[in-house]
């Protein structure tokens, strides 16, 4: 049997501490060997014995070894350094406002906070707290510091909180936390990432153009960078990549089969024509929702006000979902400017895709034409934050999640046979 990867689960003192028990169990199911470190406040919510019994390892909380002498204890100096150096990841469940503040500012006054400073392993935090505390500028500023430092934040869900309020701040689903751990470790240990040989990934990229006349068109601000980064990443993993690209100013990614298109209808034909070959479809293109009903055959001359009649284009993604083979995984994209998560989730359901990458394109630092991106990966069961990173890095994360969904689809398809 393969050696289990040691990870450390830090449990902080919030009402959601009891959910850490289930997270630890699921990490074991996923093949990890979790060790647990608790804050003193956490021990008020859950007995350390519970974690010790499940994991088979001693639970640590104090920096002081209370067994060492009658004088009030001796510092167990080796322990937190040893734990910090031997663990593959530090996962904090629940991450309270207090722990986020201490991590952000380097305060090290107990085992868990000291270990955070002492480890070079990736850190993943799953915040949970009252909605006002979650929304407080201090908490949000601390999260921003941690995010910039490369800490992965598993976005809390909205819902009923223990304090009786409804809103953000409820601990993410256990499955989303475990998925984030698996994804972070897959990136950190690329040799563990599965081989995509035998896969055919169909990717769309760029923004379509709908002609008004021979020289003008209706377009959008998509640069194609995200789709091209996905194509390069899928190719690196060994997949055959069919890249259906609307016009971009980018150099073509190596070793991909590139099909250039201009209008949404051309993209539709190309996608549907290759759908049967695809084991996975990633619809990253920004497809125009409208086209000019009758494009002028000659260049329109300047005159008074002019009204263009627009007609809706076909929804390519919807057709893909209807026509795909049972085992084909379909990932969509959503660019939103308001209520990003709410609109994203509605779109996931409406389009019937396996996963949806949703991003906020209202800012300048991410989204269209930027080299960086951030957002969320939504599935019917989970909401996982895609932290701000280069589009290449984000492509890796998206394909890791897609890989997990592909395994589920294959199983479902096999059981139907
Ligand atoms: N999409 C598509 N065909 C279209 C429009 C969009 O296949 N005619 C795909 C995009 O490639 C993306 C997803 O659908 O993967 C969502 O695109 P988006 O423009 O965010 O959503 P719309 O369905 O157009 O909804 P709305 O514009 O109303 O938000």
CSV table of C-alpha atoms and ligand atoms in Angstrom, one decimal:
chain,number,residue,atom,x,y,z
A,1,UNK,CA,0.0,0.0,0.0
A,2,UNK,CA,1.3,3.5,-0.8
A,3,UNK,CA,2.6,5.5,2.0
A,4,UNK,CA,0.1,7.9,3.4
A,5,UNK,CA,0.9,11.6,3.3
A,6,UNK,CA,1.2,13.2,6.7
A,7,UNK,CA,-0.9,16.4,7.0
A,8,UNK,CA,-1.5,18.6,10.1
A,9,UNK,CA,-5.1,19.7,10.9
A,10,UNK,CA,-5.1,22.8,13.2
A,11,UNK,CA,-8.3,23.1,15.1
A,12,UNK,CA,-9.1,26.6,16.3
A,13,UNK,CA,-11.8,27.6,18.9
A,14,UNK,CA,-15.0,28.1,17.1
A,15,UNK,CA,-18.4,26.4,17.2
A,16,UNK,CA,-17.5,24.7,13.9
A,17,UNK,CA,-14.7,22.9,15.7
A,18,UNK,CA,-16.8,19.7,15.8
A,19,UNK,CA,-16.9,19.7,12.0
A,20,UNK,CA,-13.1,19.2,12.0
A,21,UNK,CA,-13.8,15.7,13.3
A,22,UNK,CA,-15.5,14.8,10.0
A,23,UNK,CA,-12.8,16.6,8.0
A,24,UNK,CA,-10.1,14.5,9.7
A,25,UNK,CA,-12.1,11.4,8.9
A,26,UNK,CA,-12.5,12.3,5.3
A,27,UNK,CA,-8.8,13.2,4.9
A,28,UNK,CA,-8.1,9.6,6.1
A,29,UNK,CA,-10.6,8.3,3.5
A,30,UNK,CA,-8.8,10.3,0.9
A,31,UNK,CA,-5.5,8.6,1.8
A,32,UNK,CA,-3.9,11.1,4.1
A,33,UNK,CA,-2.5,10.6,7.6
A,34,UNK,CA,-3.8,13.6,9.6
A,35,UNK,CA,-2.2,14.7,12.8
A,36,UNK,CA,-4.1,17.2,14.9
A,37,UNK,CA,-3.0,20.4,16.7
A,38,UNK,CA,-5.6,22.3,18.8
A,39,UNK,CA,-5.7,25.8,20.3
A,40,UNK,CA,-6.7,26.0,24.0
A,41,UNK,CA,-10.0,27.5,22.9
A,42,UNK,CA,-10.7,24.6,20.6
A,43,UNK,CA,-10.3,22.2,23.5
A,44,UNK,CA,-13.3,23.9,25.0
A,45,UNK,CA,-15.4,22.8,22.1
A,46,UNK,CA,-14.0,19.3,21.3
A,47,UNK,CA,-12.1,16.9,23.5
A,48,UNK,CA,-8.5,16.2,22.2
A,49,UNK,CA,-9.3,12.6,23.0
A,50,UNK,CA,-11.8,12.5,20.1
A,51,UNK,CA,-9.1,13.4,17.6
A,52,UNK,CA,-6.5,11.2,19.2
A,53,UNK,CA,-8.8,8.2,19.0
A,54,UNK,CA,-9.6,8.8,15.3
A,55,UNK,CA,-6.1,9.5,14.2
A,56,UNK,CA,-4.1,7.2,16.5
A,57,UNK,CA,-1.7,10.1,17.1
A,58,UNK,CA,-1.2,12.3,20.2
A,59,UNK,CA,-3.0,15.7,19.9
A,60,UNK,CA,-0.7,18.7,20.6
A,61,UNK,CA,-1.9,22.1,21.8
A,62,UNK,CA,0.6,23.6,24.2
A,63,UNK,CA,4.1,24.8,23.5
A,64,UNK,CA,4.9,23.6,27.0
A,65,UNK,CA,5.4,20.0,27.9
A,66,UNK,CA,3.3,19.7,31.1
A,67,UNK,CA,4.8,16.3,32.0
A,68,UNK,CA,8.3,17.7,32.1
A,69,UNK,CA,8.5,19.0,35.7
A,70,UNK,CA,6.7,20.5,38.6
A,71,UNK,CA,7.8,24.0,37.9
A,72,UNK,CA,5.0,24.7,35.4
A,73,UNK,CA,6.3,22.8,32.4
A,74,UNK,CA,9.2,22.9,30.1
A,75,UNK,CA,9.1,24.1,26.5
A,76,UNK,CA,8.7,21.2,24.1
A,77,UNK,CA,10.9,23.0,21.7
A,78,UNK,CA,11.5,20.2,19.3
A,79,UNK,CA,7.8,19.3,18.8
A,80,UNK,CA,6.5,22.2,16.8
A,81,UNK,CA,9.6,22.4,14.7
A,82,UNK,CA,9.5,18.7,14.1
A,83,UNK,CA,5.8,18.8,13.2
A,84,UNK,CA,6.4,21.9,11.0
A,85,UNK,CA,9.2,20.1,9.1
A,86,UNK,CA,7.6,16.7,8.6
A,87,UNK,CA,4.1,17.7,7.5
A,88,UNK,CA,3.0,18.0,3.9
A,89,UNK,CA,0.3,20.6,4.6
A,90,UNK,CA,-1.2,22.6,7.4
A,91,UNK,CA,-5.0,22.8,7.2
A,92,UNK,CA,-6.8,25.0,9.7
A,93,UNK,CA,-10.5,24.0,10.4
A,94,UNK,CA,-12.2,26.1,11.5
A,95,UNK,CA,-10.0,29.2,11.0
A,96,UNK,CA,-11.4,31.7,13.4
A,97,UNK,CA,-11.0,35.5,13.0
A,98,UNK,CA,-8.4,35.3,15.8
A,99,UNK,CA,-6.3,32.7,14.1
A,100,UNK,CA,-6.5,34.5,10.7
A,101,UNK,CA,-5.3,37.7,12.5
A,102,UNK,CA,-2.4,35.9,14.3
A,103,UNK,CA,-1.3,34.1,11.1
A,104,UNK,CA,-1.5,37.4,9.1
A,105,UNK,CA,0.6,39.3,11.6
A,106,UNK,CA,3.0,36.6,12.7
A,107,UNK,CA,1.9,36.3,16.3
A,108,UNK,CA,3.1,33.0,17.6
A,109,UNK,CA,1.7,32.4,21.1
A,110,UNK,CA,0.8,28.7,21.0
A,111,UNK,CA,1.6,25.5,19.2
A,112,UNK,CA,-0.5,26.1,16.1
A,113,UNK,CA,0.5,29.7,15.5
A,114,UNK,CA,4.2,28.9,16.1
A,115,UNK,CA,4.0,26.0,13.8
A,116,UNK,CA,2.5,28.2,11.0
A,117,UNK,CA,5.6,30.4,11.2
A,118,UNK,CA,7.9,27.4,11.4
A,119,UNK,CA,6.6,25.4,8.4
A,120,UNK,CA,7.3,25.8,4.7
A,121,UNK,CA,4.5,23.4,3.9
A,122,UNK,CA,1.5,24.9,2.1
A,123,UNK,CA,-1.2,26.3,4.4
A,124,UNK,CA,-4.9,26.0,3.7
A,125,UNK,CA,-7.5,27.8,5.9
A,126,UNK,CA,-11.2,27.1,6.1
A,127,UNK,CA,-12.7,30.1,7.8
A,128,UNK,CA,-15.9,29.9,9.9
A,129,UNK,CA,-17.3,32.7,12.0
A,130,UNK,CA,-20.3,35.0,12.6
A,131,UNK,CA,-21.2,36.9,9.5
A,132,UNK,CA,-20.4,40.3,10.9
A,133,UNK,CA,-16.9,39.1,12.0
A,134,UNK,CA,-16.4,37.6,8.5
A,135,UNK,CA,-17.4,40.8,6.8
A,136,UNK,CA,-15.4,43.0,9.2
A,137,UNK,CA,-12.7,45.0,7.3
A,138,UNK,CA,-10.1,43.7,9.8
A,139,UNK,CA,-10.9,40.0,8.9
A,140,UNK,CA,-11.1,40.8,5.2
A,141,UNK,CA,-7.7,42.6,5.3
A,142,UNK,CA,-6.1,39.7,7.1
A,143,UNK,CA,-7.5,37.3,4.5
A,144,UNK,CA,-6.0,39.5,1.8
A,145,UNK,CA,-2.6,39.4,3.5
A,146,UNK,CA,-2.7,35.6,3.7
A,147,UNK,CA,-4.0,35.2,0.2
A,148,UNK,CA,-1.1,37.3,-1.2
A,149,UNK,CA,1.3,35.2,0.9
A,150,UNK,CA,0.0,32.1,-1.0
A,151,UNK,CA,-2.3,30.7,1.7
A,152,UNK,CA,-5.2,28.8,0.2
A,153,UNK,CA,-8.6,30.0,1.5
A,154,UNK,CA,-11.5,27.6,1.3
A,155,UNK,CA,-14.3,30.1,0.9
A,156,UNK,CA,-17.1,29.8,3.6
A,157,UNK,CA,-20.6,29.0,2.4
A,158,UNK,CA,-23.6,31.1,2.9
A,159,UNK,CA,-26.3,29.7,5.1
A,160,UNK,CA,-27.7,29.3,8.6
A,161,UNK,CA,-24.9,30.0,11.2
A,162,UNK,CA,-24.8,28.8,14.7
A,163,UNK,CA,-25.5,32.3,15.9
A,164,UNK,CA,-28.9,32.3,14.2
A,165,UNK,CA,-28.0,34.7,11.4
A,166,UNK,CA,-28.0,33.9,7.7
A,167,UNK,CA,-25.0,34.9,5.6
A,168,UNK,CA,-21.4,34.2,4.7
A,169,UNK,CA,-19.1,32.7,7.4
A,170,UNK,CA,-20.4,29.1,7.6
A,171,UNK,CA,-17.6,26.5,7.3
A,172,UNK,CA,-17.3,25.2,3.7
A,173,UNK,CA,-18.5,21.6,3.1
A,174,UNK,CA,-16.1,19.0,4.3
A,175,UNK,CA,-15.7,17.7,0.7
A,176,UNK,CA,-14.6,21.1,-0.5
A,177,UNK,CA,-12.0,21.3,2.2
A,178,UNK,CA,-10.6,17.9,1.4
A,179,UNK,CA,-10.7,18.7,-2.3
A,180,UNK,CA,-8.6,21.9,-1.6
A,181,UNK,CA,-6.0,19.8,0.3
A,182,UNK,CA,-5.8,17.3,-2.5
A,183,UNK,CA,-5.5,20.0,-5.1
A,184,UNK,CA,-2.8,22.0,-3.3
A,185,UNK,CA,-0.7,18.8,-2.7
A,186,UNK,CA,-1.2,17.7,-6.4
A,187,UNK,CA,0.3,21.1,-7.4
A,188,UNK,CA,3.1,21.0,-4.8
A,189,UNK,CA,4.0,17.4,-5.8
A,190,UNK,CA,3.5,17.4,-9.6
A,191,UNK,CA,4.8,13.9,-9.9
A,192,UNK,CA,1.6,12.8,-8.2
A,193,UNK,CA,-0.6,14.5,-10.8
A,194,UNK,CA,-2.3,11.9,-13.0
A,195,UNK,CA,-1.3,11.3,-16.5
A,196,UNK,CA,-3.7,12.7,-19.1
A,197,UNK,CA,-2.5,10.5,-22.0
A,198,UNK,CA,-5.5,9.1,-23.8
A,199,UNK,CA,-7.6,12.1,-23.0
A,200,UNK,CA,-8.9,14.5,-25.7
A,201,UNK,CA,-9.6,17.9,-24.3
A,202,UNK,CA,-11.6,20.3,-26.4
A,203,UNK,CA,-11.0,23.9,-25.3
A,204,UNK,CA,-12.5,27.1,-26.6
A,205,UNK,CA,-10.8,30.5,-26.1
A,206,UNK,CA,-11.0,34.1,-27.0
A,207,UNK,CA,-13.9,36.4,-27.8
A,208,UNK,CA,-16.1,35.8,-30.8
A,209,UNK,CA,-16.8,38.6,-33.3
A,210,UNK,CA,-20.2,39.2,-34.9
A,211,UNK,CA,-19.9,41.3,-38.1
A,212,UNK,CA,-21.8,44.5,-38.5
A,213,UNK,CA,-20.4,45.1,-42.0
A,214,UNK,CA,-17.2,43.9,-43.7
A,215,UNK,CA,-15.0,46.0,-41.4
A,216,UNK,CA,-16.8,46.3,-38.1
A,217,UNK,CA,-17.9,43.8,-35.6
A,218,UNK,CA,-19.5,43.3,-32.1
A,219,UNK,CA,-16.8,41.9,-29.9
A,220,UNK,CA,-15.8,41.7,-26.2
A,221,UNK,CA,-12.8,42.2,-24.1
A,222,UNK,CA,-11.7,38.6,-23.8
A,223,UNK,CA,-8.0,38.2,-24.6
A,224,UNK,CA,-8.0,34.4,-24.8
A,225,UNK,CA,-5.2,34.1,-22.2
A,226,UNK,CA,-7.1,31.8,-19.9
A,227,UNK,CA,-8.2,29.4,-22.6
A,228,UNK,CA,-4.6,29.3,-24.0
A,229,UNK,CA,-3.2,28.7,-20.5
A,230,UNK,CA,-5.6,25.8,-20.1
A,231,UNK,CA,-4.6,24.3,-23.5
A,232,UNK,CA,-0.9,24.5,-22.6
A,233,UNK,CA,-1.5,22.9,-19.2
A,234,UNK,CA,-3.7,20.1,-20.6
A,235,UNK,CA,-1.0,19.4,-23.3
A,236,UNK,CA,1.7,19.4,-20.6
A,237,UNK,CA,-0.2,16.6,-18.8
A,238,UNK,CA,-0.1,14.6,-22.0
A,239,UNK,CA,-3.6,15.1,-23.4
A,240,UNK,CA,-4.5,15.6,-27.0
A,241,UNK,CA,-5.8,19.2,-27.2
A,242,UNK,CA,-8.2,20.6,-29.7
A,243,UNK,CA,-8.2,24.4,-29.3
A,244,UNK,CA,-11.0,26.2,-31.0
A,245,UNK,CA,-9.9,29.8,-30.9
A,246,UNK,CA,-11.7,33.0,-31.6
A,247,UNK,CA,-9.3,35.8,-32.7
A,248,UNK,CA,-6.5,36.6,-30.2
A,249,UNK,CA,-3.2,38.3,-30.3
A,250,UNK,CA,-1.5,35.4,-28.6
A,251,UNK,CA,1.2,33.0,-29.9
A,252,UNK,CA,-0.3,29.5,-30.4
A,253,UNK,CA,0.4,27.0,-27.6
A,254,UNK,CA,2.7,24.2,-28.8
A,255,UNK,CA,1.5,20.9,-30.0
A,256,UNK,CA,-2.2,21.7,-29.9
A,257,UNK,CA,-4.6,21.2,-32.8
A,258,UNK,CA,-5.8,24.8,-33.4
A,259,UNK,CA,-9.0,25.6,-35.2
A,260,UNK,CA,-9.4,29.3,-35.8
A,261,UNK,CA,-13.0,30.7,-35.9
A,262,UNK,CA,-14.5,34.1,-35.8
A,263,UNK,CA,-18.2,34.1,-35.2
A,264,UNK,CA,-20.2,32.3,-32.5
A,265,UNK,CA,-21.8,30.2,-35.2
A,266,UNK,CA,-18.4,29.1,-36.6
A,267,UNK,CA,-17.4,28.2,-33.0
A,268,UNK,CA,-20.6,26.3,-32.6
A,269,UNK,CA,-20.0,24.3,-35.8
A,270,UNK,CA,-16.4,23.5,-34.9
A,271,UNK,CA,-17.2,22.5,-31.3
A,272,UNK,CA,-20.1,20.2,-32.2
A,273,UNK,CA,-18.1,18.8,-35.1
A,274,UNK,CA,-15.4,17.6,-32.6
A,275,UNK,CA,-17.5,16.9,-29.6
A,276,UNK,CA,-17.6,13.1,-30.2
A,277,UNK,CA,-13.8,12.9,-29.9
A,278,UNK,CA,-13.7,14.8,-26.7
A,279,UNK,CA,-13.4,13.2,-23.2
A,280,UNK,CA,-13.5,16.7,-21.7
A,281,UNK,CA,-14.7,20.1,-22.8
A,282,UNK,CA,-13.6,23.4,-21.3
A,283,UNK,CA,-15.7,26.3,-22.6
A,284,UNK,CA,-13.5,29.2,-21.7
A,285,UNK,CA,-14.4,31.4,-24.7
A,286,UNK,CA,-16.5,34.5,-24.3
A,287,UNK,CA,-19.2,33.8,-26.9
A,288,UNK,CA,-21.3,36.7,-28.1
A,289,UNK,CA,-24.9,36.3,-27.0
A,290,UNK,CA,-26.2,38.4,-29.9
A,291,UNK,CA,-25.4,38.8,-33.6
A,292,UNK,CA,-26.5,41.4,-36.0
A,293,UNK,CA,-29.6,40.1,-37.8
A,294,UNK,CA,-28.4,41.2,-41.2
A,295,UNK,CA,-24.8,42.3,-41.5
A,296,UNK,CA,-24.4,44.9,-44.3
A,297,UNK,CA,-22.6,43.5,-47.4
A,298,UNK,CA,-20.8,46.8,-47.9
A,299,UNK,CA,-19.2,49.2,-45.4
A,300,UNK,CA,-21.9,51.2,-43.8
A,301,UNK,CA,-21.6,54.9,-44.5
A,302,UNK,CA,-21.8,57.5,-41.8
A,303,UNK,CA,-25.3,59.0,-41.6
A,304,UNK,CA,-27.7,59.9,-38.8
A,305,UNK,CA,-28.6,57.7,-35.8
A,306,UNK,CA,-28.7,54.0,-36.7
A,307,UNK,CA,-30.4,51.0,-35.0
A,308,UNK,CA,-28.9,47.6,-35.3
A,309,UNK,CA,-31.3,44.7,-35.0
A,310,UNK,CA,-29.7,41.9,-32.9
A,311,UNK,CA,-30.7,38.3,-32.7
A,312,UNK,CA,-29.7,35.9,-30.0
A,313,UNK,CA,-27.0,33.4,-30.9
A,314,UNK,CA,-27.2,29.7,-30.0
A,315,UNK,CA,-26.0,28.7,-26.5
A,316,UNK,CA,-23.1,26.4,-27.5
A,317,UNK,CA,-22.6,25.1,-23.9
A,318,UNK,CA,-26.2,24.1,-23.6
A,319,UNK,CA,-25.9,22.1,-26.9
A,320,UNK,CA,-22.7,20.5,-25.7
A,321,UNK,CA,-24.4,19.3,-22.5
A,322,UNK,CA,-27.3,17.9,-24.4
A,323,UNK,CA,-25.2,16.1,-27.1
A,324,UNK,CA,-22.1,14.9,-25.1
A,325,UNK,CA,-21.4,11.3,-24.4
A,326,UNK,CA,-22.2,10.3,-20.8
A,327,UNK,CA,-18.5,10.0,-19.8
A,328,UNK,CA,-17.5,13.5,-21.2
A,329,UNK,CA,-16.8,16.0,-18.5
A,330,UNK,CA,-18.0,19.6,-19.3
A,331,UNK,CA,-16.6,22.7,-17.6
A,332,UNK,CA,-18.1,26.1,-18.3
A,333,UNK,CA,-17.0,29.6,-17.5
A,334,UNK,CA,-18.9,32.6,-16.2
A,335,UNK,CA,-17.8,36.2,-16.3
A,336,UNK,CA,-19.8,38.2,-13.8
A,337,UNK,CA,-19.8,41.8,-12.7
A,338,UNK,CA,-22.3,41.6,-9.7
A,339,UNK,CA,-23.4,38.9,-7.2
A,340,UNK,CA,-20.7,36.8,-8.7
A,341,UNK,CA,-21.3,33.6,-6.6
A,342,UNK,CA,-25.1,33.9,-6.8
A,343,UNK,CA,-25.1,34.3,-10.6
A,344,UNK,CA,-22.4,31.7,-11.0
A,345,UNK,CA,-24.4,29.1,-9.0
A,346,UNK,CA,-27.6,29.8,-11.0
A,347,UNK,CA,-25.6,29.5,-14.2
A,348,UNK,CA,-24.1,26.1,-13.1
A,349,UNK,CA,-27.6,24.8,-12.6
A,350,UNK,CA,-29.1,26.3,-15.7
A,351,UNK,CA,-26.4,25.1,-18.0
A,352,UNK,CA,-26.2,21.6,-16.4
A,353,UNK,CA,-22.3,21.5,-16.5
A,354,UNK,CA,-20.2,19.4,-14.2
A,355,UNK,CA,-18.1,22.4,-13.0
A,356,UNK,CA,-18.1,26.2,-13.6
A,357,UNK,CA,-15.3,28.6,-13.2
A,358,UNK,CA,-16.8,31.9,-12.1
A,359,UNK,CA,-14.8,35.1,-12.0
A,360,UNK,CA,-15.5,38.8,-11.3
A,361,UNK,CA,-14.6,40.8,-14.4
A,362,UNK,CA,-15.5,44.2,-12.9
A,363,UNK,CA,-12.0,44.9,-11.5
A,364,UNK,CA,-8.8,45.6,-13.5
A,365,UNK,CA,-6.4,43.2,-11.7
A,366,UNK,CA,-8.1,40.0,-12.8
A,367,UNK,CA,-10.3,38.7,-15.6
A,368,UNK,CA,-10.3,40.0,-19.2
A,369,UNK,CA,-6.9,40.8,-20.6
A,370,UNK,CA,-5.1,40.6,-17.2
A,371,UNK,CA,-2.3,38.1,-16.8
A,372,UNK,CA,-3.7,37.1,-13.5
A,373,UNK,CA,-7.1,35.7,-12.4
A,374,UNK,CA,-9.0,34.7,-9.4
A,375,UNK,CA,-12.5,33.3,-8.8
A,376,UNK,CA,-14.3,30.2,-7.7
A,377,UNK,CA,-14.7,26.7,-8.9
A,378,UNK,CA,-18.3,25.6,-8.5
A,379,UNK,CA,-19.8,22.1,-8.6
A,380,UNK,CA,-23.3,21.2,-7.6
A,381,UNK,CA,-21.8,20.2,-4.2
A,382,UNK,CA,-19.0,22.7,-3.5
A,383,UNK,CA,-17.7,26.2,-3.8
A,384,UNK,CA,-13.9,26.4,-3.8
A,385,UNK,CA,-11.9,29.6,-4.1
A,386,UNK,CA,-9.4,29.9,-6.9
A,387,UNK,CA,-6.9,32.4,-5.2
A,388,UNK,CA,-5.4,35.2,-7.2
A,389,UNK,CA,-2.6,33.8,-9.3
A,390,UNK,CA,-1.1,33.7,-12.8
A,391,UNK,CA,-3.5,32.3,-15.4
A,392,UNK,CA,-1.0,29.4,-15.9
A,393,UNK,CA,-1.3,28.6,-12.2
A,394,UNK,CA,-5.0,28.9,-12.3
A,395,UNK,CA,-5.2,26.6,-15.3
A,396,UNK,CA,-3.4,24.0,-13.2
A,397,UNK,CA,-5.9,24.3,-10.4
A,398,UNK,CA,-8.9,24.2,-12.7
A,399,UNK,CA,-7.6,21.0,-14.4
A,400,UNK,CA,-7.0,19.4,-11.0
A,401,UNK,CA,-10.7,20.0,-10.1
A,402,UNK,CA,-11.8,18.9,-13.6
A,403,UNK,CA,-9.8,15.7,-13.1
A,404,UNK,CA,-11.7,14.9,-9.9
A,405,UNK,CA,-15.0,15.5,-11.6
A,406,UNK,CA,-13.9,13.3,-14.6
A,407,UNK,CA,-13.4,10.4,-12.2
A,408,UNK,CA,-17.0,10.8,-10.9
A,409,UNK,CA,-18.5,11.0,-14.4
A,410,UNK,CA,-16.6,8.0,-15.6
A,411,UNK,CA,-17.9,6.0,-12.6
A,412,UNK,CA,-21.5,7.2,-13.2
A,413,UNK,CA,-21.2,6.4,-17.0
A,414,UNK,CA,-19.8,2.9,-16.2
A,415,UNK,CA,-22.6,2.1,-13.8
A,416,UNK,CA,-25.2,2.9,-16.6
A,417,UNK,CA,-23.7,0.4,-18.9
B,1,LIG,N1,-21.6,30.3,-23.8
B,1,LIG,C1,-21.9,29.6,-24.9
B,1,LIG,N2,-22.7,30.1,-25.9
B,1,LIG,C2,-23.2,31.3,-25.8
B,1,LIG,C3,-22.9,32.1,-24.7
B,1,LIG,C4,-22.1,31.6,-23.7
B,1,LIG,O1,-21.5,28.4,-25.0
B,1,LIG,N3,-23.9,31.8,-26.8
B,1,LIG,C5,-20.8,29.7,-22.7
B,1,LIG,C6,-19.5,30.5,-22.4
B,1,LIG,O2,-18.4,30.0,-23.2
B,1,LIG,C7,-19.3,30.2,-20.9
B,1,LIG,C8,-20.7,30.0,-20.4
B,1,LIG,O3,-21.5,29.7,-21.6
B,1,LIG,O4,-18.6,28.9,-20.7
B,1,LIG,C9,-21.3,31.2,-19.7
B,1,LIG,O5,-21.1,32.4,-20.5
B,1,LIG,P1,-21.7,33.7,-20.0
B,1,LIG,O6,-21.5,34.7,-21.1
B,1,LIG,O7,-21.1,34.1,-18.7
B,1,LIG,O8,-23.2,33.4,-19.8
B,1,LIG,P2,-24.5,33.5,-20.6
B,1,LIG,O9,-25.1,32.1,-20.8
B,1,LIG,O10,-24.3,34.3,-21.9
B,1,LIG,O11,-25.5,34.3,-19.6
B,1,LIG,P3,-25.5,35.8,-19.3
B,1,LIG,O12,-24.8,36.6,-20.4
B,1,LIG,O13,-27.0,36.1,-19.3
B,1,LIG,O14,-24.9,36.0,-18.0
